[in-house]
Amino acid sequence: MFSVTVRDHVMVAHSLSGDLFGPAQQLHGATFIVDATFRAPDLDPSGVVVDIGRAGEVLTALVGQLTYRNLDEHPAFAGMNTTTEVLARWFADHLAENAAAGALGRPGHELAHVAVTLHESHIASATFERDV
């Protein structure tokens, strides 16, 4: 299996409901490093998994939808905690949609899956992986 990873970062504000989250129940800022990994069993005729430039552009566009936003007010996250895991799934779902539509320079059916890892610090991250 081949893979290609592109990276960006997103800065958001949010709060997390529930005693489990202690002080994070208060509105606070967070910066996440976003790694998006695309996997395919074979390379395309050009010798790539996806076009890295296009993959980076798609990821940057998704990051732009959340950057400097209060996620507590974002309609996509209504009624849920915007944990690192939830955000990783949001990115993976949207990247898979773009991949399926061919936005990464390769027919989506040729890709196996996408994985998104959000690094919330240098010691903690969460990943969500799904088929394209």
Short mmCIF file of C-alpha atoms in Angstrom, two decimals:
data_model
loop_
_atom_site.label_atom_id
_atom_site.label_comp_id
_atom_site.label_asym_id
_atom_site.label_seq_id
_atom_site.Cartn_x
_atom_site.Cartn_y
_atom_site.Cartn_z
CA MET A 1 0.00 0.00 0.00
CA PHE A 2 1.33 3.43 -0.97
CA SER A 3 0.54 6.60 0.97
CA VAL A 4 0.97 10.34 0.60
CA THR A 5 0.50 12.81 3.45
CA VAL A 6 -0.13 16.54 3.30
CA ARG A 7 -0.18 18.84 6.33
CA ASP A 8 -1.77 22.09 7.44
CA HIS A 9 -2.93 23.60 10.71
CA VAL A 10 -6.16 25.02 12.05
CA MET A 11 -6.79 27.45 14.90
CA VAL A 12 -10.24 27.28 16.50
CA ALA A 13 -12.16 28.21 19.61
CA HIS A 14 -14.47 25.77 21.37
CA SER A 15 -15.66 24.43 24.69
CA LEU A 16 -16.30 20.84 25.71
CA SER A 17 -19.32 19.78 27.74
CA GLY A 18 -19.02 17.39 30.64
CA ASP A 19 -17.04 17.00 33.85
CA LEU A 20 -14.55 14.77 32.01
CA PHE A 21 -13.14 17.88 30.33
CA GLY A 22 -12.38 19.90 33.47
CA PRO A 23 -11.16 23.40 32.57
CA ALA A 24 -11.74 22.72 28.84
CA GLN A 25 -15.45 23.17 29.59
CA GLN A 26 -14.72 26.88 29.28
CA LEU A 27 -14.34 28.53 25.89
CA HIS A 28 -10.69 28.23 24.86
CA GLY A 29 -8.50 28.31 21.79
CA ALA A 30 -6.85 25.30 20.20
CA THR A 31 -4.38 24.86 17.38
CA PHE A 32 -4.25 21.51 15.63
CA ILE A 33 -1.71 20.22 13.13
CA VAL A 34 -3.73 18.34 10.49
CA ASP A 35 -2.11 15.44 8.64
CA ALA A 36 -4.17 13.99 5.78
CA THR A 37 -2.92 10.66 4.43
CA PHE A 38 -4.23 9.11 1.23
CA ARG A 39 -3.63 5.41 0.52
CA ALA A 40 -3.80 3.38 -2.68
CA PRO A 41 -2.71 -0.16 -3.50
CA ASP A 42 -0.98 1.04 -6.68
CA LEU A 43 0.44 4.19 -8.17
CA ASP A 44 -1.39 5.87 -11.04
CA PRO A 45 0.17 6.06 -14.54
CA SER A 46 2.05 9.21 -13.45
CA GLY A 47 3.61 7.32 -10.54
CA VAL A 48 1.70 9.01 -7.71
CA VAL A 49 -0.97 8.20 -5.12
CA VAL A 50 -2.59 11.63 -5.53
CA ASP A 51 -1.47 15.00 -6.81
CA ILE A 52 0.20 16.44 -3.70
CA GLY A 53 -0.52 20.02 -4.80
CA ARG A 54 -4.23 19.34 -5.25
CA ALA A 55 -4.42 17.39 -1.99
CA GLY A 56 -2.79 20.32 -0.18
CA GLU A 57 -5.20 22.79 -1.78
CA VAL A 58 -8.23 20.72 -0.77
CA LEU A 59 -6.94 20.40 2.80
CA THR A 60 -6.23 24.14 2.98
CA ALA A 61 -9.75 24.91 1.77
CA LEU A 62 -11.23 22.69 4.48
CA VAL A 63 -8.99 24.26 7.12
CA GLY A 64 -10.26 27.65 5.94
CA GLN A 65 -13.83 26.64 6.78
CA LEU A 66 -12.89 26.27 10.46
CA THR A 67 -9.97 28.62 11.08
CA TYR A 68 -10.69 31.36 13.63
CA ARG A 69 -14.21 30.01 14.09
CA ASN A 70 -15.95 29.24 17.36
CA LEU A 71 -16.88 25.62 16.75
CA ASP A 72 -19.60 25.86 19.38
CA GLU A 73 -21.46 28.03 16.85
CA HIS A 74 -20.64 26.02 13.70
CA PRO A 75 -23.73 24.26 12.28
CA ALA A 76 -21.81 21.09 11.42
CA PHE A 77 -21.06 20.51 15.10
CA ALA A 78 -24.42 21.46 16.64
CA GLY A 79 -25.09 19.50 19.81
CA MET A 80 -21.74 17.71 19.94
CA ASN A 81 -18.38 18.08 21.61
CA THR A 82 -15.74 19.10 19.09
CA THR A 83 -13.14 16.73 20.45
CA THR A 84 -9.98 16.00 18.51
CA GLU A 85 -11.57 12.72 17.39
CA VAL A 86 -14.73 14.43 16.10
CA LEU A 87 -12.68 16.98 14.16
CA ALA A 88 -10.50 14.24 12.65
CA ARG A 89 -13.66 12.51 11.38
CA TRP A 90 -15.00 15.80 9.94
CA PHE A 91 -11.79 16.34 7.96
CA ALA A 92 -11.64 12.69 6.81
CA ASP A 93 -15.25 12.71 5.63
CA HIS A 94 -14.77 15.89 3.62
CA LEU A 95 -11.46 14.74 2.16
CA ALA A 96 -13.03 11.42 1.14
CA GLU A 97 -15.86 13.32 -0.60
CA ASN A 98 -13.30 15.39 -2.52
CA ALA A 99 -11.28 12.30 -3.39
CA ALA A 100 -14.38 10.46 -4.62
CA ALA A 101 -15.18 13.46 -6.84
CA GLY A 102 -11.70 13.28 -8.41
CA ALA A 103 -10.51 16.56 -6.89
CA LEU A 104 -7.12 15.06 -6.02
CA GLY A 105 -6.11 14.41 -9.62
CA ARG A 106 -6.99 10.73 -9.61
CA PRO A 107 -10.30 8.87 -9.87
CA GLY A 108 -11.55 8.35 -6.35
CA HIS A 109 -12.35 4.66 -6.86
CA GLU A 110 -8.61 4.03 -7.27
CA LEU A 111 -7.90 5.18 -3.70
CA ALA A 112 -8.29 2.80 -0.78
CA HIS A 113 -8.79 5.19 2.11
CA VAL A 114 -7.95 8.43 3.80
CA ALA A 115 -6.68 8.90 7.34
CA VAL A 116 -6.60 12.19 9.21
CA THR A 117 -4.49 12.73 12.31
CA LEU A 118 -5.01 15.86 14.38
CA HIS A 119 -2.09 16.67 16.66
CA GLU A 120 -3.37 18.71 19.59
CA SER A 121 0.07 18.92 21.16
CA HIS A 122 3.51 17.41 20.78
CA ILE A 123 2.40 14.45 22.93
CA ALA A 124 -1.23 13.83 21.93
CA SER A 125 -3.10 13.18 18.70
CA ALA A 126 -6.19 11.42 17.38
CA THR A 127 -6.76 9.72 14.03
CA PHE A 128 -9.84 8.83 12.03
CA GLU A 129 -9.51 6.59 8.99
CA ARG A 130 -12.15 5.66 6.42
CA ASP A 131 -12.58 4.22 2.97
CA VAL A 132 -12.93 6.63 0.07
#
